[in-house]
Tab-separated table of C-alpha atoms in Angstrom:
chain	number	residue	atom	x	y	z
A	30	UNK	CA	0.000	0.000	0.000
A	31	UNK	CA	1.399	3.386	-0.985
A	32	UNK	CA	1.662	6.094	1.674
A	33	UNK	CA	2.218	9.754	0.972
A	34	UNK	CA	4.762	11.989	2.691
A	35	UNK	CA	2.166	13.331	5.115
A	36	UNK	CA	0.956	9.872	6.079
A	37	UNK	CA	4.524	8.665	6.562
A	38	UNK	CA	5.337	11.521	8.931
A	39	UNK	CA	2.135	10.862	10.868
A	40	UNK	CA	2.415	7.073	11.094
A	41	UNK	CA	6.182	6.577	11.209
A	42	UNK	CA	9.127	8.004	13.128
A	43	UNK	CA	12.529	8.332	11.490
A	44	UNK	CA	15.684	7.827	13.524
A	45	UNK	CA	19.300	8.507	12.700
A	46	UNK	CA	21.545	6.713	15.198
A	47	UNK	CA	25.213	7.421	14.653
A	48	UNK	CA	24.660	7.984	10.918
A	49	UNK	CA	22.554	4.847	10.357
A	50	UNK	CA	18.867	5.323	9.601
A	51	UNK	CA	15.987	3.428	11.210
A	52	UNK	CA	12.224	3.713	10.818
A	53	UNK	CA	9.511	2.524	13.182
A	54	UNK	CA	5.751	2.811	13.244
A	55	UNK	CA	4.478	4.997	16.039
A	56	UNK	CA	1.846	2.373	16.819
A	57	UNK	CA	4.615	-0.196	17.369
A	58	UNK	CA	6.345	2.107	19.854
A	59	UNK	CA	3.067	2.788	21.674
A	60	UNK	CA	2.425	-0.959	21.823
A	61	UNK	CA	5.622	-1.493	23.833
A	62	UNK	CA	4.787	1.459	26.066
A	63	UNK	CA	8.323	1.981	27.393
A	64	UNK	CA	11.534	3.707	26.471
A	65	UNK	CA	12.864	7.024	25.292
A	66	UNK	CA	11.236	6.605	21.877
A	67	UNK	CA	7.815	6.769	23.506
A	68	UNK	CA	8.605	10.373	24.467
A	69	UNK	CA	9.391	11.186	20.820
A	70	UNK	CA	5.984	9.880	19.805
A	71	UNK	CA	4.057	11.766	22.477
A	72	UNK	CA	6.009	15.025	22.472
A	73	UNK	CA	6.626	17.665	19.842
A	74	UNK	CA	9.900	18.139	18.005
A	75	UNK	CA	10.836	21.104	20.155
A	76	UNK	CA	10.334	19.067	23.356
A	77	UNK	CA	12.047	15.912	22.098
A	78	UNK	CA	15.071	14.511	23.905
A	79	UNK	CA	17.029	13.817	20.702
A	80	UNK	CA	20.508	15.223	20.184
A	81	UNK	CA	19.399	16.906	16.956
A	82	UNK	CA	16.553	17.060	14.418
A	83	UNK	CA	17.071	17.104	10.650
A	84	UNK	CA	14.125	19.020	9.262
A	85	UNK	CA	15.002	18.211	5.638
A	86	UNK	CA	14.511	14.476	6.192
A	87	UNK	CA	12.375	14.660	9.397
A	88	UNK	CA	14.911	12.533	11.276
A	89	UNK	CA	15.701	12.527	14.962
A	90	UNK	CA	19.427	12.226	15.454
A	91	UNK	CA	21.017	10.359	18.397
A	92	UNK	CA	24.753	10.303	18.864
A	93	UNK	CA	24.888	6.671	19.881
A	94	UNK	CA	26.610	3.526	18.466
A	95	UNK	CA	24.325	2.046	15.782
A	96	UNK	CA	25.458	-1.525	16.440
A	97	UNK	CA	24.018	-1.392	19.951
A	98	UNK	CA	20.816	0.273	18.762
A	99	UNK	CA	19.996	-2.816	16.696
A	100	UNK	CA	19.159	-4.514	20.034
A	101	UNK	CA	16.746	-1.671	20.894
A	102	UNK	CA	15.243	-1.772	17.398
A	103	UNK	CA	14.688	-5.518	17.686
A	104	UNK	CA	13.049	-5.054	21.069
A	105	UNK	CA	10.434	-2.680	19.654
A	106	UNK	CA	9.713	-5.141	16.869
A	107	UNK	CA	9.262	-8.361	18.879
A	108	UNK	CA	9.306	-7.276	22.547
A	109	UNK	CA	12.331	-9.426	23.506
A	110	UNK	CA	15.942	-8.463	24.140
A	111	UNK	CA	18.583	-10.788	22.726
A	112	UNK	CA	22.295	-10.538	23.475
A	113	UNK	CA	24.614	-10.725	20.447
A	114	UNK	CA	27.739	-12.728	21.165
A	115	UNK	CA	30.011	-10.121	19.557
A	116	UNK	CA	28.970	-7.291	21.895
A	117	UNK	CA	30.010	-6.576	25.462
A	118	UNK	CA	27.144	-7.228	27.907
A	119	UNK	CA	28.094	-4.185	29.984
A	120	UNK	CA	27.759	-1.939	26.908
A	121	UNK	CA	24.390	-3.532	26.137
A	122	UNK	CA	23.099	-2.845	29.640
A	123	UNK	CA	24.290	0.774	29.491
A	124	UNK	CA	22.667	1.241	26.083
A	125	UNK	CA	19.360	-0.180	27.316
A	126	UNK	CA	19.490	2.109	30.338
A	127	UNK	CA	19.983	5.097	28.015
A	128	UNK	CA	16.885	4.139	26.041
A	129	UNK	CA	15.041	3.599	29.367
A	130	UNK	CA	14.440	-0.098	28.832
A	131	UNK	CA	14.780	-2.439	31.820
A	132	UNK	CA	16.612	-5.599	30.653
A	133	UNK	CA	15.414	-7.706	33.599
A	134	UNK	CA	11.840	-7.614	32.304
A	135	UNK	CA	12.447	-8.358	28.623
A	136	UNK	CA	15.695	-10.359	28.423
A	137	UNK	CA	15.209	-13.635	26.542
A	138	UNK	CA	15.665	-16.784	28.601
A	139	UNK	CA	18.192	-18.143	26.098
A	140	UNK	CA	20.521	-15.226	26.903
A	141	UNK	CA	20.475	-15.720	30.699
A	142	UNK	CA	23.481	-17.310	32.347
A	143	UNK	CA	22.688	-20.779	33.623
A	144	UNK	CA	23.993	-21.287	37.139
A	145	UNK	CA	26.073	-24.455	37.628
A	146	UNK	CA	24.367	-27.424	39.265
A	147	UNK	CA	25.768	-28.511	42.610
A	148	UNK	CA	23.945	-31.831	42.402
A	149	UNK	CA	21.171	-33.580	40.558
A	150	UNK	CA	18.479	-32.232	42.909
A	151	UNK	CA	18.908	-28.531	42.057
A	152	UNK	CA	15.432	-28.131	40.531
A	153	UNK	CA	13.883	-29.712	43.581
A	154	UNK	CA	15.870	-27.460	45.876
A	155	UNK	CA	14.568	-24.344	44.144
A	156	UNK	CA	11.080	-25.181	45.415
A	157	UNK	CA	12.123	-25.704	49.031
A	158	UNK	CA	11.231	-22.217	50.340
A	159	UNK	CA	7.560	-22.861	49.523
A	160	UNK	CA	7.539	-25.886	51.843
A	161	UNK	CA	7.751	-23.688	54.930
A	162	UNK	CA	4.645	-21.742	53.897
A	163	UNK	CA	2.459	-24.803	54.268
A	164	UNK	CA	3.869	-25.771	57.680
A	165	UNK	CA	2.822	-24.634	61.102
A	166	UNK	CA	5.032	-21.781	62.345
A	167	UNK	CA	6.608	-21.823	58.885
A	168	UNK	CA	8.307	-18.418	59.051
A	169	UNK	CA	9.767	-19.091	62.501
A	170	UNK	CA	11.023	-22.503	61.393
A	171	UNK	CA	12.570	-21.025	58.267
A	172	UNK	CA	14.320	-18.319	60.293
A	173	UNK	CA	15.774	-20.892	62.684
A	174	UNK	CA	16.772	-23.118	59.758
A	175	UNK	CA	18.666	-20.278	58.072
A	176	UNK	CA	20.459	-19.484	61.334
A	177	UNK	CA	21.623	-23.098	61.674
A	178	UNK	CA	22.287	-24.024	58.032
A	179	UNK	CA	23.119	-20.722	56.283
A	180	UNK	CA	25.994	-18.973	58.112
A	181	UNK	CA	26.053	-16.097	55.583
A	182	UNK	CA	22.313	-15.366	55.737
A	183	UNK	CA	22.397	-12.992	58.729
A	184	UNK	CA	24.441	-11.745	61.651
A	185	UNK	CA	22.709	-14.186	64.007
A	186	UNK	CA	23.637	-17.066	61.727
A	187	UNK	CA	27.276	-15.963	61.741
A	188	UNK	CA	27.293	-15.810	65.540
A	189	UNK	CA	25.756	-19.296	65.681
A	190	UNK	CA	28.402	-20.592	63.268
A	191	UNK	CA	31.175	-19.108	65.412
A	192	UNK	CA	29.780	-20.860	68.491
A	193	UNK	CA	29.504	-24.169	66.601
A	194	UNK	CA	33.106	-23.999	65.392
A	195	UNK	CA	34.217	-22.999	68.905
A	196	UNK	CA	32.569	-26.033	70.513
A	197	UNK	CA	33.958	-28.345	67.817
A	198	UNK	CA	37.479	-27.073	68.439
A	199	UNK	CA	37.048	-27.303	72.220
A	200	UNK	CA	35.750	-30.879	71.944
A	201	UNK	CA	38.612	-31.970	69.685
A	202	UNK	CA	41.165	-30.232	71.908
A	203	UNK	CA	39.757	-32.019	74.972
A	204	UNK	CA	39.979	-35.358	73.175
A	205	UNK	CA	43.611	-34.716	72.201
A	206	UNK	CA	44.692	-33.336	75.575
A	207	UNK	CA	42.995	-36.213	77.383
A	208	UNK	CA	45.545	-38.603	75.849
A	209	UNK	CA	48.510	-36.812	77.463
A	210	UNK	CA	49.857	-38.669	80.535
A	211	UNK	CA	50.301	-35.324	82.328
A	212	UNK	CA	46.555	-34.667	82.095
A	213	UNK	CA	45.476	-38.135	83.199
A	214	UNK	CA	44.686	-39.440	86.670
A	215	UNK	CA	44.849	-42.990	87.983
A	216	UNK	CA	41.524	-44.549	88.905
A	217	UNK	CA	40.968	-47.888	90.596
A	218	UNK	CA	38.699	-50.290	88.763
A	219	UNK	CA	37.350	-53.612	90.028
A	220	UNK	CA	36.683	-56.680	87.954
A	221	UNK	CA	33.244	-57.884	88.977
A	222	UNK	CA	33.961	-61.394	87.722
A	223	UNK	CA	37.283	-62.042	89.489
A	224	UNK	CA	37.110	-59.384	92.211
A	225	UNK	CA	40.588	-58.138	91.342
A	226	UNK	CA	41.367	-54.422	91.399
A	227	UNK	CA	43.434	-52.711	88.757
A	228	UNK	CA	44.517	-49.154	87.989
A	229	UNK	CA	43.464	-47.446	84.781
A	230	UNK	CA	44.506	-44.022	83.521
A	231	UNK	CA	41.609	-41.720	82.707
A	232	UNK	CA	41.495	-38.073	81.549
A	233	UNK	CA	41.136	-35.431	84.247
A	234	UNK	CA	37.537	-34.800	85.410
A	235	UNK	CA	37.582	-31.219	84.078
A	236	UNK	CA	38.047	-32.573	80.553
A	237	UNK	CA	35.033	-34.819	81.064
A	238	UNK	CA	32.905	-31.857	82.126
A	239	UNK	CA	34.004	-29.900	79.049
A	240	UNK	CA	33.094	-32.917	76.943
A	241	UNK	CA	29.571	-33.013	78.384
A	242	UNK	CA	29.065	-29.295	77.718
A	243	UNK	CA	30.110	-29.731	74.074
A	244	UNK	CA	27.876	-32.779	73.695
A	245	UNK	CA	24.891	-30.831	75.035
A	246	UNK	CA	25.510	-28.106	72.443
A	247	UNK	CA	25.816	-30.634	69.614
A	248	UNK	CA	22.638	-32.391	70.746
A	249	UNK	CA	20.683	-29.132	70.891
A	250	UNK	CA	21.994	-28.147	67.456
A	251	UNK	CA	21.057	-31.471	65.870
A	252	UNK	CA	17.682	-31.718	67.611
A	253	UNK	CA	16.737	-28.149	66.697
A	254	UNK	CA	17.722	-28.748	63.085
A	255	UNK	CA	15.555	-31.859	62.841
A	256	UNK	CA	12.694	-30.079	64.609
A	257	UNK	CA	12.458	-27.115	62.212
A	258	UNK	CA	13.348	-28.972	59.005
A	259	UNK	CA	10.694	-28.961	56.295
A	260	UNK	CA	11.735	-32.436	55.108
A	261	UNK	CA	13.046	-34.420	58.049
A	262	UNK	CA	13.687	-37.634	56.126
A	263	UNK	CA	15.790	-35.851	53.506
A	264	UNK	CA	17.618	-33.827	56.151
A	265	UNK	CA	18.352	-36.999	58.116
A	266	UNK	CA	19.948	-38.671	55.067
A	267	UNK	CA	22.338	-35.835	54.261
A	268	UNK	CA	26.021	-36.638	54.802
A	269	UNK	CA	26.820	-33.718	57.113
A	270	UNK	CA	23.792	-34.488	59.266
A	271	UNK	CA	24.832	-38.145	59.498
A	272	UNK	CA	28.216	-36.917	60.741
A	273	UNK	CA	26.466	-34.727	63.324
A	274	UNK	CA	24.473	-37.732	64.514
A	275	UNK	CA	27.570	-39.926	64.803
A	276	UNK	CA	29.250	-37.164	66.829
A	277	UNK	CA	26.567	-37.354	69.529
A	278	UNK	CA	25.755	-41.073	69.191
A	279	UNK	CA	28.158	-42.266	71.966
A	280	UNK	CA	26.618	-39.800	74.395
A	281	UNK	CA	23.072	-40.855	73.452
A	282	UNK	CA	23.894	-44.548	73.909
A	283	UNK	CA	25.517	-43.858	77.279
A	284	UNK	CA	22.452	-41.905	78.399
A	285	UNK	CA	20.150	-44.739	77.297
A	286	UNK	CA	22.223	-47.235	79.270
A	287	UNK	CA	22.018	-45.056	82.361
A	288	UNK	CA	18.249	-44.807	81.966
A	289	UNK	CA	18.075	-48.608	82.052
A	290	UNK	CA	20.387	-48.694	85.065
A	291	UNK	CA	23.517	-49.859	83.259
A	292	UNK	CA	26.776	-47.915	83.517
A	293	UNK	CA	29.779	-48.228	81.252
A	294	UNK	CA	31.898	-49.425	84.200
A	295	UNK	CA	29.655	-52.458	84.574
A	296	UNK	CA	30.248	-53.381	80.932
A	297	UNK	CA	34.024	-53.312	81.197
A	298	UNK	CA	34.115	-56.950	82.282
A	299	UNK	CA	32.408	-58.060	79.066
A	300	UNK	CA	34.924	-58.085	76.233
A	301	UNK	CA	32.337	-57.532	73.493
A	302	UNK	CA	30.599	-54.697	75.333
A	303	UNK	CA	33.917	-53.100	76.224
A	304	UNK	CA	34.921	-53.203	72.553
A	305	UNK	CA	31.698	-51.424	71.636
A	306	UNK	CA	32.444	-48.747	74.248
A	307	UNK	CA	35.892	-48.190	72.764
A	308	UNK	CA	34.458	-47.911	69.271
A	309	UNK	CA	31.930	-45.341	70.476
A	310	UNK	CA	34.718	-43.336	72.075
A	311	UNK	CA	36.698	-43.418	68.857
A	312	UNK	CA	33.639	-42.035	67.033
A	313	UNK	CA	34.183	-38.748	68.852
A	314	UNK	CA	36.961	-37.929	66.404
A	315	UNK	CA	34.279	-37.658	63.703
A	316	UNK	CA	33.463	-34.228	65.129
A	317	UNK	CA	36.440	-32.824	63.256
A	318	UNK	CA	34.418	-33.400	60.065
A	319	UNK	CA	31.812	-30.958	61.366
A	320	UNK	CA	34.258	-28.193	60.422
A	321	UNK	CA	33.440	-28.981	56.788
A	322	UNK	CA	30.060	-27.297	57.260
A	323	UNK	CA	31.765	-23.945	57.832
A	324	UNK	CA	34.892	-24.336	55.666
A	325	UNK	CA	34.565	-23.504	51.983
A	326	UNK	CA	37.920	-25.185	51.343
A	327	UNK	CA	36.775	-28.522	52.767
A	328	UNK	CA	33.497	-28.255	50.852
A	329	UNK	CA	35.402	-27.616	47.629
A	330	UNK	CA	37.617	-30.612	48.335
A	331	UNK	CA	34.556	-32.791	48.910
A	332	UNK	CA	32.971	-31.642	45.642
A	333	UNK	CA	36.229	-32.404	43.835
A	334	UNK	CA	36.253	-35.953	45.209
A	335	UNK	CA	32.611	-36.352	44.197
A	336	UNK	CA	33.357	-35.130	40.665
A	337	UNK	CA	36.384	-37.458	40.472
A	338	UNK	CA	34.566	-40.513	41.823
A	339	UNK	CA	34.810	-42.417	38.528
A	340	UNK	CA	38.538	-41.743	38.137
A	341	UNK	CA	39.242	-42.663	41.752
A	342	UNK	CA	37.261	-45.879	41.350
A	343	UNK	CA	39.225	-46.736	38.225
A	344	UNK	CA	42.504	-46.090	40.049
A	345	UNK	CA	41.420	-48.250	43.000
A	346	UNK	CA	40.502	-51.104	40.662
A	347	UNK	CA	43.857	-50.957	38.859
A	348	UNK	CA	45.767	-50.757	42.156
A	349	UNK	CA	43.849	-53.744	43.540
A	350	UNK	CA	44.624	-55.747	40.405
A	351	UNK	CA	48.314	-54.860	40.650
A	352	UNK	CA	48.432	-55.688	44.351
A	353	UNK	CA	46.985	-59.163	43.804
A	354	UNK	CA	49.259	-59.821	40.835
A	355	UNK	CA	52.581	-58.657	42.345
A	356	UNK	CA	51.908	-59.987	45.850
A	357	UNK	CA	51.144	-63.451	44.487
A	358	UNK	CA	54.335	-63.426	42.431
A	359	UNK	CA	56.554	-62.264	45.282
A	360	UNK	CA	54.982	-64.765	47.681
A	361	UNK	CA	55.851	-67.787	45.583
A	362	UNK	CA	59.347	-66.408	44.882
A	363	UNK	CA	60.163	-65.584	48.515
A	364	UNK	CA	58.225	-67.991	50.741
A	365	UNK	CA	60.873	-70.743	50.739
A	366	UNK	CA	63.830	-68.462	51.505
A	367	UNK	CA	65.354	-68.653	55.033
A	368	UNK	CA	64.161	-65.782	57.229
A	369	UNK	CA	61.523	-64.724	54.709
A	370	UNK	CA	58.603	-62.738	56.141
A	371	UNK	CA	56.364	-63.480	53.160
A	372	UNK	CA	54.558	-66.269	54.991
A	373	UNK	CA	51.204	-65.619	53.243
A	374	UNK	CA	49.682	-63.798	50.291
A	375	UNK	CA	47.822	-61.274	52.567
A	376	UNK	CA	51.193	-60.364	54.129
A	377	UNK	CA	52.591	-59.923	50.625
A	378	UNK	CA	49.569	-57.752	49.772
A	379	UNK	CA	50.553	-55.375	52.590
A	380	UNK	CA	54.071	-55.182	51.168
A	381	UNK	CA	52.704	-54.544	47.667
A	382	UNK	CA	50.373	-51.739	48.817
A	383	UNK	CA	53.224	-50.001	50.643
A	384	UNK	CA	55.485	-50.445	47.597
A	385	UNK	CA	53.010	-49.313	44.906
A	386	UNK	CA	52.051	-46.199	46.866
A	387	UNK	CA	55.800	-45.385	47.238
A	388	UNK	CA	55.483	-45.236	51.031
A	389	UNK	CA	58.169	-47.871	51.590
A	390	UNK	CA	58.011	-48.834	55.266
A	391	UNK	CA	60.699	-51.464	54.766
A	392	UNK	CA	59.165	-53.951	57.208
A	393	UNK	CA	58.904	-56.495	54.366
A	394	UNK	CA	61.556	-56.658	51.645
A	395	UNK	CA	62.306	-59.292	49.006
A	396	UNK	CA	65.616	-61.156	49.276
A	397	UNK	CA	65.967	-63.001	45.979
A	398	UNK	CA	66.851	-61.391	42.669
A	399	UNK	CA	63.559	-62.422	41.010
A	400	UNK	CA	61.700	-60.972	44.005
A	401	UNK	CA	63.562	-57.688	43.614
A	402	UNK	CA	62.698	-57.581	39.922
A	403	UNK	CA	59.027	-58.070	40.805
A	404	UNK	CA	59.357	-55.261	43.343
A	405	UNK	CA	60.818	-53.017	40.621
A	406	UNK	CA	57.818	-53.720	38.411
A	407	UNK	CA	55.452	-53.003	41.305
A	408	UNK	CA	57.154	-49.653	41.953
A	409	UNK	CA	56.989	-48.615	38.289
A	410	UNK	CA	53.377	-49.727	37.978
A	411	UNK	CA	52.416	-47.880	41.164
A	412	UNK	CA	53.987	-44.609	39.978
A	413	UNK	CA	52.130	-44.785	36.664
A	414	UNK	CA	48.785	-45.731	38.204
A	415	UNK	CA	48.931	-42.942	40.782
A	416	UNK	CA	50.173	-40.317	38.331
A	417	UNK	CA	47.595	-40.770	35.570
A	418	UNK	CA	44.444	-39.624	37.466
A	419	UNK	CA	46.199	-36.617	39.000
A	420	UNK	CA	45.620	-34.363	35.971
A	421	UNK	CA	41.938	-35.337	35.852
A	422	UNK	CA	41.487	-34.617	39.562
A	423	UNK	CA	43.256	-31.260	39.224
A	424	UNK	CA	41.029	-30.412	36.251
A	425	UNK	CA	37.925	-31.276	38.288
A	426	UNK	CA	39.214	-29.116	41.115
A	427	UNK	CA	39.629	-26.166	38.744
A	428	UNK	CA	36.086	-26.681	37.459
A	429	UNK	CA	34.712	-26.703	41.014
A	430	UNK	CA	36.714	-23.574	41.812
A	431	UNK	CA	35.350	-21.868	38.689
A	432	UNK	CA	31.754	-22.630	39.697
A	433	UNK	CA	32.416	-21.093	43.120
A	434	UNK	CA	34.315	-18.018	41.904
A	435	UNK	CA	31.588	-16.135	39.949
A	436	UNK	CA	29.070	-16.778	42.723
A	437	UNK	CA	30.664	-14.033	44.788
A	438	UNK	CA	30.454	-15.890	48.052
A	439	UNK	CA	26.935	-17.073	48.757
A	440	UNK	CA	24.882	-14.618	46.772
A	441	UNK	CA	23.980	-16.679	43.739
A	442	UNK	CA	24.502	-20.153	45.193
A	443	UNK	CA	21.508	-22.432	45.454
A	444	UNK	CA	21.225	-23.926	48.929
A	445	UNK	CA	18.750	-26.389	50.338
A	446	UNK	CA	16.429	-23.605	51.481
A	447	UNK	CA	17.915	-20.508	49.779
A	448	UNK	CA	17.291	-17.206	51.494
A	449	UNK	CA	19.654	-15.039	49.442
A	450	UNK	CA	18.417	-13.011	46.424
A	451	UNK	CA	19.162	-14.507	43.039
A	452	UNK	CA	21.035	-12.693	40.290
A	453	UNK	CA	18.968	-10.387	38.119
A	454	UNK	CA	18.773	-11.096	34.407
A	455	UNK	CA	21.103	-8.220	33.594
A	456	UNK	CA	23.645	-9.612	36.066
A	457	UNK	CA	23.178	-13.078	34.573
A	458	UNK	CA	23.956	-11.560	31.165
A	459	UNK	CA	27.293	-10.337	32.510
A	460	UNK	CA	27.943	-13.648	34.275
A	461	UNK	CA	27.336	-15.577	31.064
A	462	UNK	CA	30.267	-13.891	29.358
A	463	UNK	CA	32.425	-13.812	32.493
């Protein structure tokens, strides 16, 4: 359809951006309803915000880069902002701000930076905040949850994290100091079966009191976490929470025994029960793993091991194959020699593990020349097997570090119940290129 000059000036607006000409229908600009061009449509030439007006061609002149204006022109045509790969995202955001267009509202989803997945349940975790809304005292439970699980969410959470780390360090220090002879006292014990008395060294009572105080804190922390959790079964199965439970398990078992009228001293005469007591005491060292909840370095190391699980499994399989092969060979070559310590294949397996890992304790060494040649092969094989996965593990570590670096701490990281604001679309545009 042919339009005259008058109709063109009434229906269209002519733009000259940096020497390049554009033309848009005024109805198209009004349809979008935003931006600096809307002022050109509604205002007169004298009141326009253009840098100049060419009366001969009826063009509004803007001293702006035309390459960036193509994004604005496309927005008025289809209502979506796309990010060209050859343009700087910061320049695009500044250009959109000049034309008074908010990129967060119109940026295409294909141009948003996708945040890296921490695990396979990321999409499920994004819906976790809504779970508290359907629960009784949901807001209070969510606040307490963030204080316990999200140290960077608030000042109260940081104070709680400091107290947790303090009690972990105190508990570990008490366990270590309790093994020093200078901090132990002799206590008389009586064997209920034989009636004989014997002396046993125990840590000083003050260390026991400190231990009970730390255990009470750990129990309150774990119980409160399970109480306010929106999904108790899922929270219970998480690795860090299993570690927390194991840290307080000896204390809980001891309390249950006392409730039923049984003390740990009464179980000392039973070898099996006494072994269980020792195992429960050894479990206290698991508390050192609680520091991983508050250490980004330990968390990064754990993610690296998780990402390298296949490579580590392959290495373990190859090492196991080599251990069986070389230990069997050295056993049959050395077992008949006088003074040989290779009296069995399991003993030879211990020698092979120490040899292939280049630890070299020297408690078992081959005597014959064929045995030494087998040992040489085991050493060479061990060096190769251990060296090959190193580059893959380092590469996985760099990938984990890269996923943590652009997050800027905890701002854009997806947690189980995220309370931090997510990145805006304009910030995601910058992150995509970064």
